[in-house]
PDB file of C-alpha atoms in Angstrom:
ATOM      1  CA  MET A   1       1.628 -10.798   5.514  1.00  0.00           C
ATOM      2  CA  MET A   2       3.340 -11.301   2.188  1.00  0.00           C
ATOM      3  CA  THR A   3       2.443 -14.323   0.289  1.00  0.00           C
ATOM      4  CA  GLN A   4       3.959 -15.362  -3.564  1.00  0.00           C
ATOM      5  CA  GLN A   5       1.769 -17.345  -6.591  1.00  0.00           C
ATOM      6  CA  GLU A   6       3.324 -17.103  -9.761  1.00  0.00           C
ATOM      7  CA  ASN A   7       5.727 -14.277  -9.152  1.00  0.00           C
ATOM      8  CA  ARG A   8       2.669 -12.449  -7.442  1.00  0.00           C
ATOM      9  CA  MET A   9       2.954 -10.832  -3.831  1.00  0.00           C
ATOM     10  CA  VAL A  10       0.396  -9.504  -1.230  1.00  0.00           C
ATOM     11  CA  GLU A  11       1.358  -7.002   1.475  1.00  0.00           C
ATOM     12  CA  VAL A  12      -0.986  -5.253   4.004  1.00  0.00           C
ATOM     13  CA  PHE A  13       0.254  -2.062   5.687  1.00  0.00           C
ATOM     14  CA  ALA A  14      -1.292  -0.057   8.689  1.00  0.00           C
ATOM     15  CA  THR A  15      -1.401   3.475   8.107  1.00  0.00           C
ATOM     16  CA  ASN A  16      -2.517   6.590   9.693  1.00  0.00           C
ATOM     17  CA  VAL A  17      -4.566   8.048   6.701  1.00  0.00           C
ATOM     18  CA  GLN A  18      -8.399   9.284   7.202  1.00  0.00           C
ATOM     19  CA  GLU A  19      -9.197  11.337   4.290  1.00  0.00           C
ATOM     20  CA  VAL A  20     -10.564   9.596   0.888  1.00  0.00           C
ATOM     21  CA  ALA A  21      -8.743  12.507  -0.704  1.00  0.00           C
ATOM     22  CA  LYS A  22      -5.646  11.354   0.721  1.00  0.00           C
ATOM     23  CA  ALA A  23      -6.205   8.344   0.272  1.00  0.00           C
ATOM     24  CA  ASN A  24      -6.574   8.500  -3.567  1.00  0.00           C
ATOM     25  CA  ARG A  25      -3.681  10.691  -3.489  1.00  0.00           C
ATOM     26  CA  LEU A  26      -1.368   8.285  -2.399  1.00  0.00           C
ATOM     27  CA  VAL A  27      -2.666   5.449  -4.765  1.00  0.00           C
ATOM     28  CA  ALA A  28      -2.244   7.561  -7.606  1.00  0.00           C
ATOM     29  CA  VAL A  29       1.499   8.265  -6.395  1.00  0.00           C
ATOM     30  CA  LEU A  30       2.498   4.246  -5.672  1.00  0.00           C
ATOM     31  CA  GLU A  31       0.671   3.682  -9.360  1.00  0.00           C
ATOM     32  CA  ARG A  32       3.092   5.670 -11.006  1.00  0.00           C
ATOM     33  CA  HIS A  33       5.874   3.537  -8.843  1.00  0.00           C
ATOM     34  CA  LEU A  34       4.533   0.251  -8.882  1.00  0.00           C
ATOM     35  CA  PRO A  35       2.916  -0.285 -12.522  1.00  0.00           C
ATOM     36  CA  GLY A  36       0.764  -3.119 -12.854  1.00  0.00           C
ATOM     37  CA  CYS A  37      -0.103  -3.395  -9.130  1.00  0.00           C
ATOM     38  CA  ARG A  38      -3.607  -3.300  -7.214  1.00  0.00           C
ATOM     39  CA  ILE A  39      -3.283  -0.703  -4.646  1.00  0.00           C
ATOM     40  CA  ASN A  40      -6.537   0.049  -2.150  1.00  0.00           C
ATOM     41  CA  PHE A  41      -6.912   1.488   0.736  1.00  0.00           C
ATOM     42  CA  ASP A  42      -9.798   0.203   3.789  1.00  0.00           C
ATOM     43  CA  LEU A  43     -10.137   3.594   5.656  1.00  0.00           C
ATOM     44  CA  GLU A  44     -12.926   1.774   7.742  1.00  0.00           C
ATOM     45  CA  ASP A  45     -10.495  -0.826   9.084  1.00  0.00           C
ATOM     46  CA  CYS A  46      -9.271   0.198  12.867  1.00  0.00           C
ATOM     47  CA  ASP A  47      -5.766   0.041  11.356  1.00  0.00           C
ATOM     48  CA  ARG A  48      -6.756   2.193   8.032  1.00  0.00           C
ATOM     49  CA  ILE A  49      -4.958   0.009   5.841  1.00  0.00           C
ATOM     50  CA  LEU A  50      -3.421  -0.003   3.116  1.00  0.00           C
ATOM     51  CA  ARG A  51      -3.566  -3.038   0.250  1.00  0.00           C
ATOM     52  CA  VAL A  52      -0.840  -3.743  -2.360  1.00  0.00           C
ATOM     53  CA  GLU A  53      -1.224  -6.575  -4.262  1.00  0.00           C
ATOM     54  CA  GLY A  54       0.895  -7.541  -8.035  1.00  0.00           C
ATOM     55  CA  PRO A  55       3.856  -8.512  -9.364  1.00  0.00           C
ATOM     56  CA  ILE A  56       6.727  -8.862  -7.163  1.00  0.00           C
ATOM     57  CA  PHE A  57       7.588  -5.228  -5.414  1.00  0.00           C
ATOM     58  CA  ASN A  58       9.664  -3.659  -3.043  1.00  0.00           C
ATOM     59  CA  THR A  59       8.232  -3.572   0.062  1.00  0.00           C
ATOM     60  CA  SER A  60      10.316  -0.675   1.681  1.00  0.00           C
ATOM     61  CA  GLN A  61      10.085   1.319  -1.572  1.00  0.00           C
ATOM     62  CA  VAL A  62       5.976   0.940  -1.025  1.00  0.00           C
ATOM     63  CA  LEU A  63       7.179   2.049   2.837  1.00  0.00           C
ATOM     64  CA  GLN A  64       9.290   4.971   1.333  1.00  0.00           C
ATOM     65  CA  LEU A  65       6.759   6.039  -0.721  1.00  0.00           C
ATOM     66  CA  VAL A  66       4.329   6.637   1.728  1.00  0.00           C
ATOM     67  CA  ALA A  67       6.582   8.088   4.369  1.00  0.00           C
ATOM     68  CA  LYS A  68       7.551  10.962   1.602  1.00  0.00           C
ATOM     69  CA  ASN A  69       4.181  11.751   1.700  1.00  0.00           C
ATOM     70  CA  GLY A  70       3.874  12.935   5.618  1.00  0.00           C
ATOM     71  CA  VAL A  71       1.865   8.903   5.942  1.00  0.00           C
ATOM     72  CA  LYS A  72       2.755   6.972   8.755  1.00  0.00           C
ATOM     73  CA  CYS A  73       3.086   3.145   7.115  1.00  0.00           C
ATOM     74  CA  CYS A  74       4.185  -0.311   8.887  1.00  0.00           C
ATOM     75  CA  VAL A  75       3.675  -3.939   7.114  1.00  0.00           C
ATOM     76  CA  LEU A  76       0.860  -5.616   9.087  1.00  0.00           C
ATOM     77  CA  GLU A  77       2.064  -9.301  10.212  1.00  0.00           C
TER      78      GLU A  77
END
């Protein structure tokens, strides 16, 4: 689900992250590559949601960064 409003977008991903520590590490990595974005996980959701909100960013870059860190991830429709 991508929405745009005033050059901002929101993308929601399903992941296989289970631990809070791993989620926190991944958020730190993503924040370094996506300055100005709000990034968080909802590990209580059955899809282990990763949500990225901010200025226009490259969804493929998010998927690649997450995969490089050993996490399965796909865009939630």
